[in-house]
PDB file of C-alpha atoms in Angstrom:
ATOM      1  CA  MET M   1    -165.390   7.783  65.284  1.00 69.00           C
ATOM      2  CA  THR M   2    -167.725   7.326  62.036  1.00 80.00           C
ATOM      3  CA  GLY M   3    -171.172   6.689  61.775  1.00 90.00           C
ATOM      4  CA  SER M   4    -174.125   7.954  63.776  1.00 94.00           C
ATOM      5  CA  THR M   5    -173.593   9.317  67.342  1.00 95.00           C
ATOM      6  CA  PRO M   6    -176.774  10.688  68.945  1.00 95.00           C
ATOM      7  CA  PRO M   7    -177.546  13.024  71.565  1.00 93.00           C
ATOM      8  CA  VAL M   8    -179.601  10.653  74.532  1.00 93.00           C
ATOM      9  CA  VAL M   9    -182.575  12.646  75.666  1.00 91.00           C
ATOM     10  CA  THR M  10    -182.650  12.319  79.698  1.00 91.00           C
ATOM     11  CA  PRO M  11    -186.158  11.170  80.585  1.00 92.00           C
ATOM     12  CA  PHE M  12    -187.731  12.822  83.697  1.00 93.00           C
ATOM     13  CA  ASN M  13    -189.997  11.369  86.457  1.00 95.00           C
ATOM     14  CA  ALA M  14    -193.131  13.172  88.070  1.00 96.00           C
ATOM     15  CA  ASP M  15    -191.188  15.222  90.310  1.00 94.00           C
ATOM     16  CA  TYR M  16    -188.600  16.267  87.624  1.00 90.00           C
ATOM     17  CA  SER M  17    -185.914  13.629  88.784  1.00 90.00           C
ATOM     18  CA  PRO M  18    -183.788  11.898  85.946  1.00 91.00           C
ATOM     19  CA  GLU M  19    -185.895   8.565  85.539  1.00 95.00           C
ATOM     20  CA  PHE M  20    -182.803   5.893  84.896  1.00 96.00           C
ATOM     21  CA  GLY M  21    -184.863   3.144  84.464  1.00 97.00           C
ATOM     22  CA  ALA M  22    -186.132   4.783  80.972  1.00 97.00           C
ATOM     23  CA  LEU M  23    -182.875   5.983  80.150  1.00 96.00           C
ATOM     24  CA  ARG M  24    -181.378   2.577  80.705  1.00 97.00           C
ATOM     25  CA  ASP M  25    -184.034   1.524  77.918  1.00 97.00           C
ATOM     26  CA  GLY M  26    -183.322   4.219  75.838  1.00 96.00           C
ATOM     27  CA  LEU M  27    -179.553   3.138  75.501  1.00 98.00           C
ATOM     28  CA  GLU M  28    -179.890  -0.170  75.108  1.00 98.00           C
ATOM     29  CA  ARG M  29    -182.405   0.651  72.178  1.00 97.00           C
ATOM     30  CA  LEU M  30    -180.119   2.800  70.795  1.00 97.00           C
ATOM     31  CA  ILE M  31    -176.921   0.277  70.939  1.00 97.00           C
ATOM     32  CA  THR M  32    -179.149  -2.449  69.798  1.00 97.00           C
ATOM     33  CA  ALA M  33    -180.361  -0.233  66.537  1.00 97.00           C
ATOM     34  CA  GLY M  34    -176.539   0.164  65.490  1.00 97.00           C
ATOM     35  CA  VAL M  35    -175.299   3.258  66.605  1.00 97.00           C
ATOM     36  CA  HIS M  36    -171.429   3.771  66.837  1.00 97.00           C
ATOM     37  CA  GLY M  37    -171.764   6.076  69.847  1.00 97.00           C
ATOM     38  CA  VAL M  38    -173.989   8.049  72.335  1.00 97.00           C
ATOM     39  CA  ILE M  39    -173.885  11.593  74.015  1.00 95.00           C
ATOM     40  CA  SER M  40    -174.656  12.153  77.342  1.00 94.00           C
ATOM     41  CA  GLY M  41    -176.033  15.731  78.238  1.00 88.00           C
ATOM     42  CA  GLY M  42    -175.349  17.114  74.762  1.00 79.00           C
ATOM     43  CA  SER M  43    -177.647  19.196  72.899  1.00 74.00           C
ATOM     44  CA  THR M  44    -180.821  17.901  73.907  1.00 72.00           C
ATOM     45  CA  GLY M  45    -181.817  20.561  76.341  1.00 74.00           C
ATOM     46  CA  GLU M  46    -182.034  19.121  79.622  1.00 76.00           C
ATOM     47  CA  ASN M  47    -178.788  20.636  80.825  1.00 77.00           C
ATOM     48  CA  TYR M  48    -181.032  23.867  81.781  1.00 80.00           C
ATOM     49  CA  ALA M  49    -183.336  21.343  83.858  1.00 84.00           C
ATOM     50  CA  MET M  50    -180.837  19.667  85.554  1.00 91.00           C
ATOM     51  CA  THR M  51    -177.985  20.457  88.504  1.00 93.00           C
ATOM     52  CA  VAL M  52    -174.695  19.551  87.862  1.00 95.00           C
ATOM     53  CA  GLU M  53    -175.102  16.558  90.359  1.00 96.00           C
ATOM     54  CA  GLU M  54    -177.866  15.254  88.333  1.00 95.00           C
ATOM     55  CA  ARG M  55    -175.908  15.729  85.254  1.00 95.00           C
ATOM     56  CA  LEU M  56    -173.030  13.365  86.223  1.00 96.00           C
ATOM     57  CA  ALA M  57    -175.198  10.831  87.527  1.00 96.00           C
ATOM     58  CA  ALA M  58    -177.047  10.697  84.034  1.00 95.00           C
ATOM     59  CA  ALA M  59    -173.328  10.274  82.601  1.00 96.00           C
ATOM     60  CA  ARG M  60    -172.084   7.874  85.265  1.00 97.00           C
ATOM     61  CA  GLU M  61    -175.203   5.542  84.478  1.00 97.00           C
ATOM     62  CA  THR M  62    -174.946   5.784  80.496  1.00 97.00           C
ATOM     63  CA  ILE M  63    -171.543   4.885  81.061  1.00 98.00           C
ATOM     64  CA  ARG M  64    -172.623   1.800  83.040  1.00 97.00           C
ATOM     65  CA  VAL M  65    -175.042   0.939  80.767  1.00 97.00           C
ATOM     66  CA  VAL M  66    -172.719   1.128  77.879  1.00 98.00           C
ATOM     67  CA  ASP M  67    -170.089  -0.838  79.329  1.00 97.00           C
ATOM     68  CA  GLY M  68    -167.647  -0.171  76.220  1.00 97.00           C
ATOM     69  CA  ARG M  69    -169.862  -1.168  73.688  1.00 98.00           C
ATOM     70  CA  VAL M  70    -169.889   2.154  72.139  1.00 98.00           C
ATOM     71  CA  PRO M  71    -168.019   5.409  72.742  1.00 97.00           C
ATOM     72  CA  VAL M  72    -169.802   7.894  75.286  1.00 98.00           C
ATOM     73  CA  ILE M  73    -168.932  11.580  74.680  1.00 96.00           C
ATOM     74  CA  MET M  74    -170.290  14.040  77.616  1.00 95.00           C
ATOM     75  CA  GLY M  75    -171.960  17.164  77.181  1.00 93.00           C
ATOM     76  CA  THR M  76    -170.161  19.990  79.341  1.00 93.00           C
ATOM     77  CA  GLY M  77    -171.832  22.876  78.421  1.00 91.00           C
ATOM     78  CA  ALA M  78    -173.325  25.098  81.270  1.00 90.00           C
ATOM     79  CA  MET M  79    -174.104  28.625  81.842  1.00 89.00           C
ATOM     80  CA  LEU M  80    -171.681  28.951  84.487  1.00 92.00           C
ATOM     81  CA  PRO M  81    -167.963  28.446  83.711  1.00 95.00           C
ATOM     82  CA  ALA M  82    -167.434  26.765  87.274  1.00 97.00           C
ATOM     83  CA  ASP M  83    -170.096  24.053  86.279  1.00 95.00           C
ATOM     84  CA  SER M  84    -168.764  23.305  82.763  1.00 94.00           C
ATOM     85  CA  MET M  85    -165.401  22.345  84.841  1.00 97.00           C
ATOM     86  CA  ALA M  86    -166.956  20.240  87.215  1.00 97.00           C
ATOM     87  CA  LEU M  87    -168.910  18.383  84.574  1.00 96.00           C
ATOM     88  CA  ALA M  88    -165.357  18.006  82.446  1.00 97.00           C
ATOM     89  CA  MET M  89    -163.601  17.089  85.727  1.00 97.00           C
ATOM     90  CA  GLY M  90    -166.265  14.477  86.452  1.00 97.00           C
ATOM     91  CA  GLY M  91    -166.328  13.554  83.038  1.00 96.00           C
ATOM     92  CA  LYS M  92    -162.801  12.526  83.001  1.00 96.00           C
ATOM     93  CA  SER M  93    -162.761  10.621  86.167  1.00 97.00           C
ATOM     94  CA  MET M  94    -165.896   8.604  85.439  1.00 96.00           C
ATOM     95  CA  GLY M  95    -164.161   7.664  82.324  1.00 96.00           C
ATOM     96  CA  ALA M  96    -166.110   9.446  79.327  1.00 97.00           C
ATOM     97  CA  ASP M  97    -164.506   8.599  75.926  1.00 97.00           C
ATOM     98  CA  ALA M  98    -164.800  11.981  75.156  1.00 97.00           C
ATOM     99  CA  LEU M  99    -165.882  15.503  75.974  1.00 95.00           C
TER     100      LEU M  99
END
């Protein structure tokens, strides 16, 4: 893959839950701007503020919204090896283009 592939920031609600409406808007802006791919849960730091389930939900929503228009790379870094494995297996099963 060539070109720009930015990590996507996961927005949060006031109760610290992921805000998927703003995530969808951000993804659409990036794709319209011409990115060549996106990274869900990559290097923007929210992996420390989210549960594995929330990270999987954000990646699932990212893959759904992107709908094959650009590749989706899913970040699987975590403090616990079991969490990294759960994220990797989840990313594989939901169709992430890379981990």
